[in-house]
PDB file of C-alpha atoms in Angstrom:
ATOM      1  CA  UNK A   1     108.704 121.779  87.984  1.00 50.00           C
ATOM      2  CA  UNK A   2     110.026 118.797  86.514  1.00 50.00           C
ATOM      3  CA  UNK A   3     107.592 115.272  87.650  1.00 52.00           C
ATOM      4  CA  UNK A   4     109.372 112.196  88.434  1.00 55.00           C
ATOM      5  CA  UNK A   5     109.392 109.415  86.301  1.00 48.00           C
ATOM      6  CA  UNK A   6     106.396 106.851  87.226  1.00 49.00           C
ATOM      7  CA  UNK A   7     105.592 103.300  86.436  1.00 45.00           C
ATOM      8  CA  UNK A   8     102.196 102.599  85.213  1.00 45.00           C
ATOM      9  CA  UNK A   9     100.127  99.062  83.943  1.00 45.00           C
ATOM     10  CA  UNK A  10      97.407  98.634  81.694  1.00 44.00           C
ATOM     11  CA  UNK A  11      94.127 100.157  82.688  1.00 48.00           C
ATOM     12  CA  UNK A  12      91.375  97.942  84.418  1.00 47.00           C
ATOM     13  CA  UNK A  13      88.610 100.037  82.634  1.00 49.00           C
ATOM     14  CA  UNK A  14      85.712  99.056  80.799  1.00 48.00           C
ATOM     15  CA  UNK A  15      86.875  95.183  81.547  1.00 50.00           C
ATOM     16  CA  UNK A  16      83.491  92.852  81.536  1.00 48.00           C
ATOM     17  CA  UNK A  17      83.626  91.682  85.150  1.00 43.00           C
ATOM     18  CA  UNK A  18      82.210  88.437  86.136  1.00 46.00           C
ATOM     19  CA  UNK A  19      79.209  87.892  88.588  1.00 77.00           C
ATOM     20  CA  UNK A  20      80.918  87.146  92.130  1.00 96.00           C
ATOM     21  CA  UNK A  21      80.422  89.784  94.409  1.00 98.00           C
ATOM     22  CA  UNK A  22      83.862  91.992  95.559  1.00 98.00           C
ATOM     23  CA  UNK A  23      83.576  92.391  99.350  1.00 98.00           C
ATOM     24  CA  UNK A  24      86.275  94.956 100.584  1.00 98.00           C
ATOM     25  CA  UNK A  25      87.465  95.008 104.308  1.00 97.00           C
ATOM     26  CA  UNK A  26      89.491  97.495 106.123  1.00 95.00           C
ATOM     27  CA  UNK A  27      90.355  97.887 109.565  1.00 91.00           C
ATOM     28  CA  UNK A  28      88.574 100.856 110.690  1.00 88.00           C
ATOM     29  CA  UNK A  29      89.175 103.216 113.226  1.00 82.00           C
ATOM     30  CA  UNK A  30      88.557 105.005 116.456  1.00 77.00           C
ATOM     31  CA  UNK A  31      88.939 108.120 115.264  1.00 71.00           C
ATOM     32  CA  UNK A  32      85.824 110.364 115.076  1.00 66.00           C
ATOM     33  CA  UNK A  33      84.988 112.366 111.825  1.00 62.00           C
ATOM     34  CA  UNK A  34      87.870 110.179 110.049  1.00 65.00           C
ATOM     35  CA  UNK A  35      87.414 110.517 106.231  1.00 63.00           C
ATOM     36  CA  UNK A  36      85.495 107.914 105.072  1.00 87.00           C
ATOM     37  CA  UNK A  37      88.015 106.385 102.642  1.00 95.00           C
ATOM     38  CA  UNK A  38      86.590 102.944 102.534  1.00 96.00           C
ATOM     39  CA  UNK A  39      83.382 103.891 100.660  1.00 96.00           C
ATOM     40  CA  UNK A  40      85.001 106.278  98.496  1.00 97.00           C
ATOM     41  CA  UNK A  41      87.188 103.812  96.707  1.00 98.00           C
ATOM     42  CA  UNK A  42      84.360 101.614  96.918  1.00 98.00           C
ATOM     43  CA  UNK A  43      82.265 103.611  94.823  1.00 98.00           C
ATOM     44  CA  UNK A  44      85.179 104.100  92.441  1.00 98.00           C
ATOM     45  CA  UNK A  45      85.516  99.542  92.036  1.00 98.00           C
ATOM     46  CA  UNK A  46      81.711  99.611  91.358  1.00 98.00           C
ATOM     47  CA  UNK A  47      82.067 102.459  88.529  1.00 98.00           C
ATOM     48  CA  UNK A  48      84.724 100.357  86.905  1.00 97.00           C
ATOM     49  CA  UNK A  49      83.412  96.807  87.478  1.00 96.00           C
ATOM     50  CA  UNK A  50      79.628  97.713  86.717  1.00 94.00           C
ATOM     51  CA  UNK A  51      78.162  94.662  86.811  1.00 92.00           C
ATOM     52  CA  UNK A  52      79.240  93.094  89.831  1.00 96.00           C
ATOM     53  CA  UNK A  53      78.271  93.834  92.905  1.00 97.00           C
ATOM     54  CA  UNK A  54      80.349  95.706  95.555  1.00 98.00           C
ATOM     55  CA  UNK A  55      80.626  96.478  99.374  1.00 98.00           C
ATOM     56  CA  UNK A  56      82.515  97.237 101.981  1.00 98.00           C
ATOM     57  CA  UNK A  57      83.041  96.727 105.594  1.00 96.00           C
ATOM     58  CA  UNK A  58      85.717  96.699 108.498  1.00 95.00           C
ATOM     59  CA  UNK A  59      87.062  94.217 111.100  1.00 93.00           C
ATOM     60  CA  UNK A  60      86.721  96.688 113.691  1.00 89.00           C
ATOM     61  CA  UNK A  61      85.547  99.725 115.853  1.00 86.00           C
ATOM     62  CA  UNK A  62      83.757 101.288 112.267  1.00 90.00           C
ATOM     63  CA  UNK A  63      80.305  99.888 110.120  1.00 92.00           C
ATOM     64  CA  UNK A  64      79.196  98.344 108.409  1.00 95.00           C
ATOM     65  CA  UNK A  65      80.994  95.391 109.788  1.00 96.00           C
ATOM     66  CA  UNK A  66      82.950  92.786 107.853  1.00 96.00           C
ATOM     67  CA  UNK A  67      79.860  90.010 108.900  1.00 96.00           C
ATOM     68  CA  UNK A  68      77.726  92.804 107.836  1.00 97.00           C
ATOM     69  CA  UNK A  69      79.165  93.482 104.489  1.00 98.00           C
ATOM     70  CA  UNK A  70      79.513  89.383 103.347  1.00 98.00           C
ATOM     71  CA  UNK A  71      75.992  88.629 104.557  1.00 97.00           C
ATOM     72  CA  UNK A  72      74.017  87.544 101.590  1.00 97.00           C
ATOM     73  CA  UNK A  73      76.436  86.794  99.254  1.00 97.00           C
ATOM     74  CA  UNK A  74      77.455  83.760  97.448  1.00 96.00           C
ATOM     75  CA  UNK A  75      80.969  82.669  96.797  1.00 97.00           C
ATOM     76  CA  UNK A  76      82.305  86.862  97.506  1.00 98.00           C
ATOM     77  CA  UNK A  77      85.705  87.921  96.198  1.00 98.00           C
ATOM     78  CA  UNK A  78      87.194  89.496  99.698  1.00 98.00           C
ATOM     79  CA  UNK A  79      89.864  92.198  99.000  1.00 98.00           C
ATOM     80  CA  UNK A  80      92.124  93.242 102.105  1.00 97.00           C
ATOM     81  CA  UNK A  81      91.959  97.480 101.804  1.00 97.00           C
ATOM     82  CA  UNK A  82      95.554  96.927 103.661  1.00 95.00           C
ATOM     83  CA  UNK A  83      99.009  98.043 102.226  1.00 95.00           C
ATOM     84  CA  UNK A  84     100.643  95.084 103.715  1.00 89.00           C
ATOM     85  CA  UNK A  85     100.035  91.816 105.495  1.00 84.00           C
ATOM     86  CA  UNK A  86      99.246  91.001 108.706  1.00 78.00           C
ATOM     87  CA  UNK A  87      97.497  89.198 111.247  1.00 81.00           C
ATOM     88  CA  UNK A  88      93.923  90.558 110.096  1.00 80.00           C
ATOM     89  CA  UNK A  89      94.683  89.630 106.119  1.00 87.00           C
ATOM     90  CA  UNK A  90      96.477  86.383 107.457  1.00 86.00           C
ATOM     91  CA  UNK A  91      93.730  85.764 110.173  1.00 87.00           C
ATOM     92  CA  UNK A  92      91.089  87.461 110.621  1.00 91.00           C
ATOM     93  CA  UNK A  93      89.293  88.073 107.305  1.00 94.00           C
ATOM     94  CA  UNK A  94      90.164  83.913 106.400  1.00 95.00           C
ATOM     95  CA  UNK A  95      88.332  83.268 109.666  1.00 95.00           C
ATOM     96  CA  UNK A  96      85.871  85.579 108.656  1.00 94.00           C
ATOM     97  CA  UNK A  97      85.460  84.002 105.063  1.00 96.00           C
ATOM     98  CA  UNK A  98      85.246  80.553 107.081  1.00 95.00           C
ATOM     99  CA  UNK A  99      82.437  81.600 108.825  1.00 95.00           C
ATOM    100  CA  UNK A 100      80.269  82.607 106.325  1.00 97.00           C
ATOM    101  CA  UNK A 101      80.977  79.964 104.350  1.00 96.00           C
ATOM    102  CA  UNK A 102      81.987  80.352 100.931  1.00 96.00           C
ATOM    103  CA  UNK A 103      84.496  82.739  99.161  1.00 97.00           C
ATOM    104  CA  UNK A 104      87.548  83.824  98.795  1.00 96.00           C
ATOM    105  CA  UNK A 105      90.277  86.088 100.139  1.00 97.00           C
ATOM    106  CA  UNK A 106      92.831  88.165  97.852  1.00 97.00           C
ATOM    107  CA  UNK A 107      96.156  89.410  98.533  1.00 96.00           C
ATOM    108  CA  UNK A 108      96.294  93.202 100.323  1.00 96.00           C
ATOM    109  CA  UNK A 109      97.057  95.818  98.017  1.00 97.00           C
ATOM    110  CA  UNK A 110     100.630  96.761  98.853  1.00 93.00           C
ATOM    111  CA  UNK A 111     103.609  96.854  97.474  1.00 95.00           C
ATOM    112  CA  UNK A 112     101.991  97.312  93.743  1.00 95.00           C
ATOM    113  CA  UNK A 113     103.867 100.067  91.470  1.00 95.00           C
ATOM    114  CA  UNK A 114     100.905 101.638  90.197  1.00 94.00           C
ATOM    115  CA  UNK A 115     100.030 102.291  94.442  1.00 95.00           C
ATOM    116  CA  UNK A 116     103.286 103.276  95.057  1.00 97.00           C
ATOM    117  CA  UNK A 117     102.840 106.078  92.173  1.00 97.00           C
ATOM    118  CA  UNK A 118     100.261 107.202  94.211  1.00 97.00           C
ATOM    119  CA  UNK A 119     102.386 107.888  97.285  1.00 98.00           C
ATOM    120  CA  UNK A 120     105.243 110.074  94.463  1.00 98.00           C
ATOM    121  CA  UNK A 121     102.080 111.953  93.212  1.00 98.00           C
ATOM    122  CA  UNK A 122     101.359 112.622  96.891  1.00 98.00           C
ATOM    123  CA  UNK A 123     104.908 114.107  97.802  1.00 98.00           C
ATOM    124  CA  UNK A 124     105.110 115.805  94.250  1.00 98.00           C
ATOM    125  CA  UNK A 125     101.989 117.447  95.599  1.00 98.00           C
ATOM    126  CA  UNK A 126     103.529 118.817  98.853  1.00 98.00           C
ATOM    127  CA  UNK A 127     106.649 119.647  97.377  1.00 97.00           C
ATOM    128  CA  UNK A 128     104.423 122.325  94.675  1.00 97.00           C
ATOM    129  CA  UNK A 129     103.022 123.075  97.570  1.00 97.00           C
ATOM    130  CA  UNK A 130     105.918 124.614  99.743  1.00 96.00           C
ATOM    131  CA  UNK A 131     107.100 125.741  96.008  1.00 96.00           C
ATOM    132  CA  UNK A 132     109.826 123.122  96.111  1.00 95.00           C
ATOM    133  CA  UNK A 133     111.424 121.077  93.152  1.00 93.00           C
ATOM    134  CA  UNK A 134     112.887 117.533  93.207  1.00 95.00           C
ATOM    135  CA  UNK A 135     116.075 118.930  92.939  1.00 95.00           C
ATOM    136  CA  UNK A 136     115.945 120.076  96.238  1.00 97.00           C
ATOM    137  CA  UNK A 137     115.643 116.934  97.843  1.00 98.00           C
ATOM    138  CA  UNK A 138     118.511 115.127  99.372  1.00 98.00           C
ATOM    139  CA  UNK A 139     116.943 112.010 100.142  1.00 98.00           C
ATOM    140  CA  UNK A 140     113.863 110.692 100.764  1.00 98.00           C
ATOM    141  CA  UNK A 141     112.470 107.885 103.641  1.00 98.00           C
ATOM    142  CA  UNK A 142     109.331 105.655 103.368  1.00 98.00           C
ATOM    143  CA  UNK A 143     107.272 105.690 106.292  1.00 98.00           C
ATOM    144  CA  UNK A 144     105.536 102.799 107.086  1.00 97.00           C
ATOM    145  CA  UNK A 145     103.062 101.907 109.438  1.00 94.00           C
ATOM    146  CA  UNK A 146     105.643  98.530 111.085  1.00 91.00           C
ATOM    147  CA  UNK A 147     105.029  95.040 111.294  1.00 90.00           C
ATOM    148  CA  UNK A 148     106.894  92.558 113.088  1.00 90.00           C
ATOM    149  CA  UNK A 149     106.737  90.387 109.993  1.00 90.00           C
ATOM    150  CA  UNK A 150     109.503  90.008 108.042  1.00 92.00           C
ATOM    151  CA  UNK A 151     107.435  89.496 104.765  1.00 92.00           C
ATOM    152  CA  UNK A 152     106.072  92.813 105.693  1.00 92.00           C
ATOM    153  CA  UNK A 153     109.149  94.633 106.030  1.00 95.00           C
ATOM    154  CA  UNK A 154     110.408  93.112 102.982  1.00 95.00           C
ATOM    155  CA  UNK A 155     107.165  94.520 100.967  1.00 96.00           C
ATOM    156  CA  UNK A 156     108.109  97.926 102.275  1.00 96.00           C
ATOM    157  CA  UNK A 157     111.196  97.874 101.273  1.00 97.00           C
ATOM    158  CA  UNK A 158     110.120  96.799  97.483  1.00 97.00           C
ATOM    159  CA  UNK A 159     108.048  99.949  97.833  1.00 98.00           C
ATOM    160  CA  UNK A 160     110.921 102.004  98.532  1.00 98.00           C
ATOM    161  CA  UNK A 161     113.239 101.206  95.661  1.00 98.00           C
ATOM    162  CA  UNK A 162     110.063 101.923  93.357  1.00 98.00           C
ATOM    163  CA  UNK A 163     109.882 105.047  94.989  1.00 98.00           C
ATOM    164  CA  UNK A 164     113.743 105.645  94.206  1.00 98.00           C
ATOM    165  CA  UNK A 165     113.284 104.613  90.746  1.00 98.00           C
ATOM    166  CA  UNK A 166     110.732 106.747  90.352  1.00 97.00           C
ATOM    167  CA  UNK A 167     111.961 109.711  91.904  1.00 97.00           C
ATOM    168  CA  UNK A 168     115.759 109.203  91.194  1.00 97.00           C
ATOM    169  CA  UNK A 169     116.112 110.091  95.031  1.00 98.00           C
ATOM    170  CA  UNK A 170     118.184 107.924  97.681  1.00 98.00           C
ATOM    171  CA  UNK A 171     114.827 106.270  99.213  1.00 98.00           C
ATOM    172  CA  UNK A 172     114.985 104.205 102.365  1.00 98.00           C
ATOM    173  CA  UNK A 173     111.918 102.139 104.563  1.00 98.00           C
ATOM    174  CA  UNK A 174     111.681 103.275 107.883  1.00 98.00           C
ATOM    175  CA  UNK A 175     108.649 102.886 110.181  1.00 98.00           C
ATOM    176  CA  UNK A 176     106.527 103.845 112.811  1.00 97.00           C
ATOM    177  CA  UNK A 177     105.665 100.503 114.664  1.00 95.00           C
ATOM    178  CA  UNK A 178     107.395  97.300 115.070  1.00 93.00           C
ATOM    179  CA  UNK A 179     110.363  97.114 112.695  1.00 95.00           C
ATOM    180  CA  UNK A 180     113.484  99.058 112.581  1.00 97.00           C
ATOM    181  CA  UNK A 181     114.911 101.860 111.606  1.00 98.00           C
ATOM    182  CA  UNK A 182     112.015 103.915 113.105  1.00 98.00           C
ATOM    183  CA  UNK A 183     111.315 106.902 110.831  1.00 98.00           C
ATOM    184  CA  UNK A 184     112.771 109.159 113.370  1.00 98.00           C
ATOM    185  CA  UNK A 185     116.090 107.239 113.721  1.00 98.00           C
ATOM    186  CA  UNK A 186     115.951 106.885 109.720  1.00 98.00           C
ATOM    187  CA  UNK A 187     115.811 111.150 109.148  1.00 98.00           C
ATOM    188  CA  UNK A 188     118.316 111.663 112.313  1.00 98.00           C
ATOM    189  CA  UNK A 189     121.226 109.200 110.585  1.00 98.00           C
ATOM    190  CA  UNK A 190     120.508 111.217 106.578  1.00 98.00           C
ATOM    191  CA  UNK A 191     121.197 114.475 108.693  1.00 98.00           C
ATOM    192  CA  UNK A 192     124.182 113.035 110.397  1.00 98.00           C
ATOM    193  CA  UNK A 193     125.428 111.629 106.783  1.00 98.00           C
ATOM    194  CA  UNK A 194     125.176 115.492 105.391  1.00 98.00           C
ATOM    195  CA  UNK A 195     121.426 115.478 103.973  1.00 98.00           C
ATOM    196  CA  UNK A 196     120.154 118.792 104.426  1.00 98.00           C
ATOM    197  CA  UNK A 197     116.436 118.475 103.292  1.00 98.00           C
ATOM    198  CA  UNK A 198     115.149 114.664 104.167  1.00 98.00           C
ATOM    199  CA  UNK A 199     111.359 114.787 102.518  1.00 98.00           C
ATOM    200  CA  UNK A 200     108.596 111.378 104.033  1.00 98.00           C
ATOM    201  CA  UNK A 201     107.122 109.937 101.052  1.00 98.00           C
ATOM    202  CA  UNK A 202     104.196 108.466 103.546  1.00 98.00           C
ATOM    203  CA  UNK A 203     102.996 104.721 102.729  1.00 98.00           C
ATOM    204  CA  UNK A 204      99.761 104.864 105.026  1.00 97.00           C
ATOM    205  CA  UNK A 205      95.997 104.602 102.951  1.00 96.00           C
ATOM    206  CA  UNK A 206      94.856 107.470 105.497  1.00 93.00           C
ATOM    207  CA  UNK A 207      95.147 109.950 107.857  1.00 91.00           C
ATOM    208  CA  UNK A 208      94.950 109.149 111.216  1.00 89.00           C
ATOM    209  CA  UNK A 209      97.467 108.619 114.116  1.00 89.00           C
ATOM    210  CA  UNK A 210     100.276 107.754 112.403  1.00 92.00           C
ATOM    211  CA  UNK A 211     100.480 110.115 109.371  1.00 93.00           C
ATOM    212  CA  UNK A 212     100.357 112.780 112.301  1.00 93.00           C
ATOM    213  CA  UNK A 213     103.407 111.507 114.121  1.00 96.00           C
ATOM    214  CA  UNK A 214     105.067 111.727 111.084  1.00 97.00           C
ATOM    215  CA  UNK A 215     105.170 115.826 111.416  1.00 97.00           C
ATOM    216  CA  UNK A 216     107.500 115.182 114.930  1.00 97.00           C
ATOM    217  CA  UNK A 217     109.921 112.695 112.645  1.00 98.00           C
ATOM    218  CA  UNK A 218     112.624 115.407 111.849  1.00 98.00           C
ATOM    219  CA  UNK A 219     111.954 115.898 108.127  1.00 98.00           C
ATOM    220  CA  UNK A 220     111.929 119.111 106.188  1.00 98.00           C
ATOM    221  CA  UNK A 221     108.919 117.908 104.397  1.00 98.00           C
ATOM    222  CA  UNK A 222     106.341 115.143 105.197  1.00 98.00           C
ATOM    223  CA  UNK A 223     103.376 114.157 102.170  1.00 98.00           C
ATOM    224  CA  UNK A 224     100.119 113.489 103.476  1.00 97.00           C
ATOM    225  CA  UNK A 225      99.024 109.850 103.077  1.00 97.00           C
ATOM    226  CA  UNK A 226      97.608 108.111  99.484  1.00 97.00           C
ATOM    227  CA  UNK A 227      94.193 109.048 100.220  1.00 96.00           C
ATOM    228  CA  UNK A 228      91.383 109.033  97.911  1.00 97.00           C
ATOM    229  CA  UNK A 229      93.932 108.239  94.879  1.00 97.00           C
ATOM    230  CA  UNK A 230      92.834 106.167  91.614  1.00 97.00           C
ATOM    231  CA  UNK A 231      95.062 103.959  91.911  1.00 97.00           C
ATOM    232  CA  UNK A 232      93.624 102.256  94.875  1.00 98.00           C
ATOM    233  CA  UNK A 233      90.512 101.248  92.871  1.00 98.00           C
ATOM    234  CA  UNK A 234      92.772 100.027  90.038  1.00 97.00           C
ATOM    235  CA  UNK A 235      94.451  97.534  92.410  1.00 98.00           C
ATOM    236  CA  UNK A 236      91.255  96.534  94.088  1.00 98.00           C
ATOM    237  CA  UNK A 237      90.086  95.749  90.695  1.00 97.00           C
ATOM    238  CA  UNK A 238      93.047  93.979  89.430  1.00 97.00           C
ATOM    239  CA  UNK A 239      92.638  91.783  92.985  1.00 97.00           C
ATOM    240  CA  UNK A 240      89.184  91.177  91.908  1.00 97.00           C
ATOM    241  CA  UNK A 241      89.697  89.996  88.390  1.00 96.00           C
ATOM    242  CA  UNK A 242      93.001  87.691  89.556  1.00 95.00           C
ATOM    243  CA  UNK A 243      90.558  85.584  91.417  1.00 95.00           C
ATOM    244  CA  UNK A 244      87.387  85.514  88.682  1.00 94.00           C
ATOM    245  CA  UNK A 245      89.240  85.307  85.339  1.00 85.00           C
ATOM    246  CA  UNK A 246      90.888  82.157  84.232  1.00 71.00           C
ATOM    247  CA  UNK A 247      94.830  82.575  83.765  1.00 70.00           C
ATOM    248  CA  UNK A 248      95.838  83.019  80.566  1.00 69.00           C
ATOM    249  CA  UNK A 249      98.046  80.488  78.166  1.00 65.00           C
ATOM    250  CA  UNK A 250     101.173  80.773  77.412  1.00 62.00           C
ATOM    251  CA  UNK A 251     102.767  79.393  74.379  1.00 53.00           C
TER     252      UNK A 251
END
């Protein structure tokens, strides 16, 4: 089976990190016996920034909590484990910086190439799975979680046409929340327009309630969500090193 072409950066590895802590803050969930993404990737920042300290926490419903995980630290690096913006990234977790009283907030991790890799490499996954090929793929629709934000909506949309790129497939956003097209409305109008096999290439860090409403979308073919994928520890790290490394000259 022939791979689809990706878009990669230069490694984070073996980078000398500086001494700030990195504090990184998800949402959390309700959901009991959810895989415990957060740590995971957590474990994966500290292996590639080992000497700075690293933890993680969420804004709600899971622990440790975000007030949890900053206690203690001086002048912390805050990473938003979010694909896009939003009120928490916007609101929330600068509150919560506020509060405790020194450091600073990143930007969320979306719509970065190398992540977006992550979500092909998923759907490559499930089409070997099935025993599929690229070439049997008509077109191929984004799911998003939704935000009412137009910055948001935009972002998912950049993640798209790196998905197209990437894939050579017609790719279009469509989402579960919020925004329009819904994801449901998006497959319906490819199957009126003639596409016979419509595959989700799903933009969610984790299963949960909306990666599961994605199998009642319509699609022949729906990839689980980025999961425990490298490439979220690569952008965490690049996030991190943005805010402690001085910008470089140009001549």
């Amino acid at each position: 089976m022939t791979s689809p072409r990706t878009t990669t950066t230069p490694t984070t590895r073996n980078r000398a990190p500086a001494a700030r802590p990195l504090v990184l803050i998800a949402h959390g969930t309700r959901a009991p016996g959810a895989e415990p993404l957060l740590p995971l990737v957590a474990d994966d920042v500290a292996r590639l920034l080992p000497g700075a300290e690293v933890r993680h926490g969420y804004v709600e419903f899971s622990s440790p909590s975000a007030a949890d995980a900053l206690s203690g630290t001086v002048d912390p690096v805050v990473v938003p484990f979010f694909l896009g913006g939003g009120y928490h990234v916007e609101h929330d977790l600068p509150r919560l910086v506020s509060a405790h009283g020194t450091g600073t907030v990143t930007r969320h991790l979306g719509p970065e190439p190398d992540l977006v890799s992550g979500v092909v490499e998923r759907l490559t996954e499930q089409l070997v799975s099935e025993g599929a090929d690229w070439q049997d793929v008509d077109a191929l629709v984004l799911a998003a979680a939704g935000t009412r934000r137009t910055s948001g909506v935009a972002e998912a949309r950049e993640a798209a046409r790196h998905v197209e790129m990437m894939t050579g497939v017609r790719t279009s956003a469509a989402f579960l929340s919020a925004a329009e097209p819904s994801v449901r409305a998006a497959v319906h109008a490819l199957h009126q327009e003639g596409a016979e096999v419509v595959a989700l290439a799903t933009y969610l860090l984790a299963e949960g309630h909306f990666s599961r409403a994605l199998h009642g979308a319509g699609a022949e073919l729906v990839a689980p969500p980025i999961g425990h994928h490298h490439s979220l520890a690569d952008v965490v790290v690049r996030r991190y090193l943005e805010q402690v490394e001085p910008p470089r000259e140009t001549s």
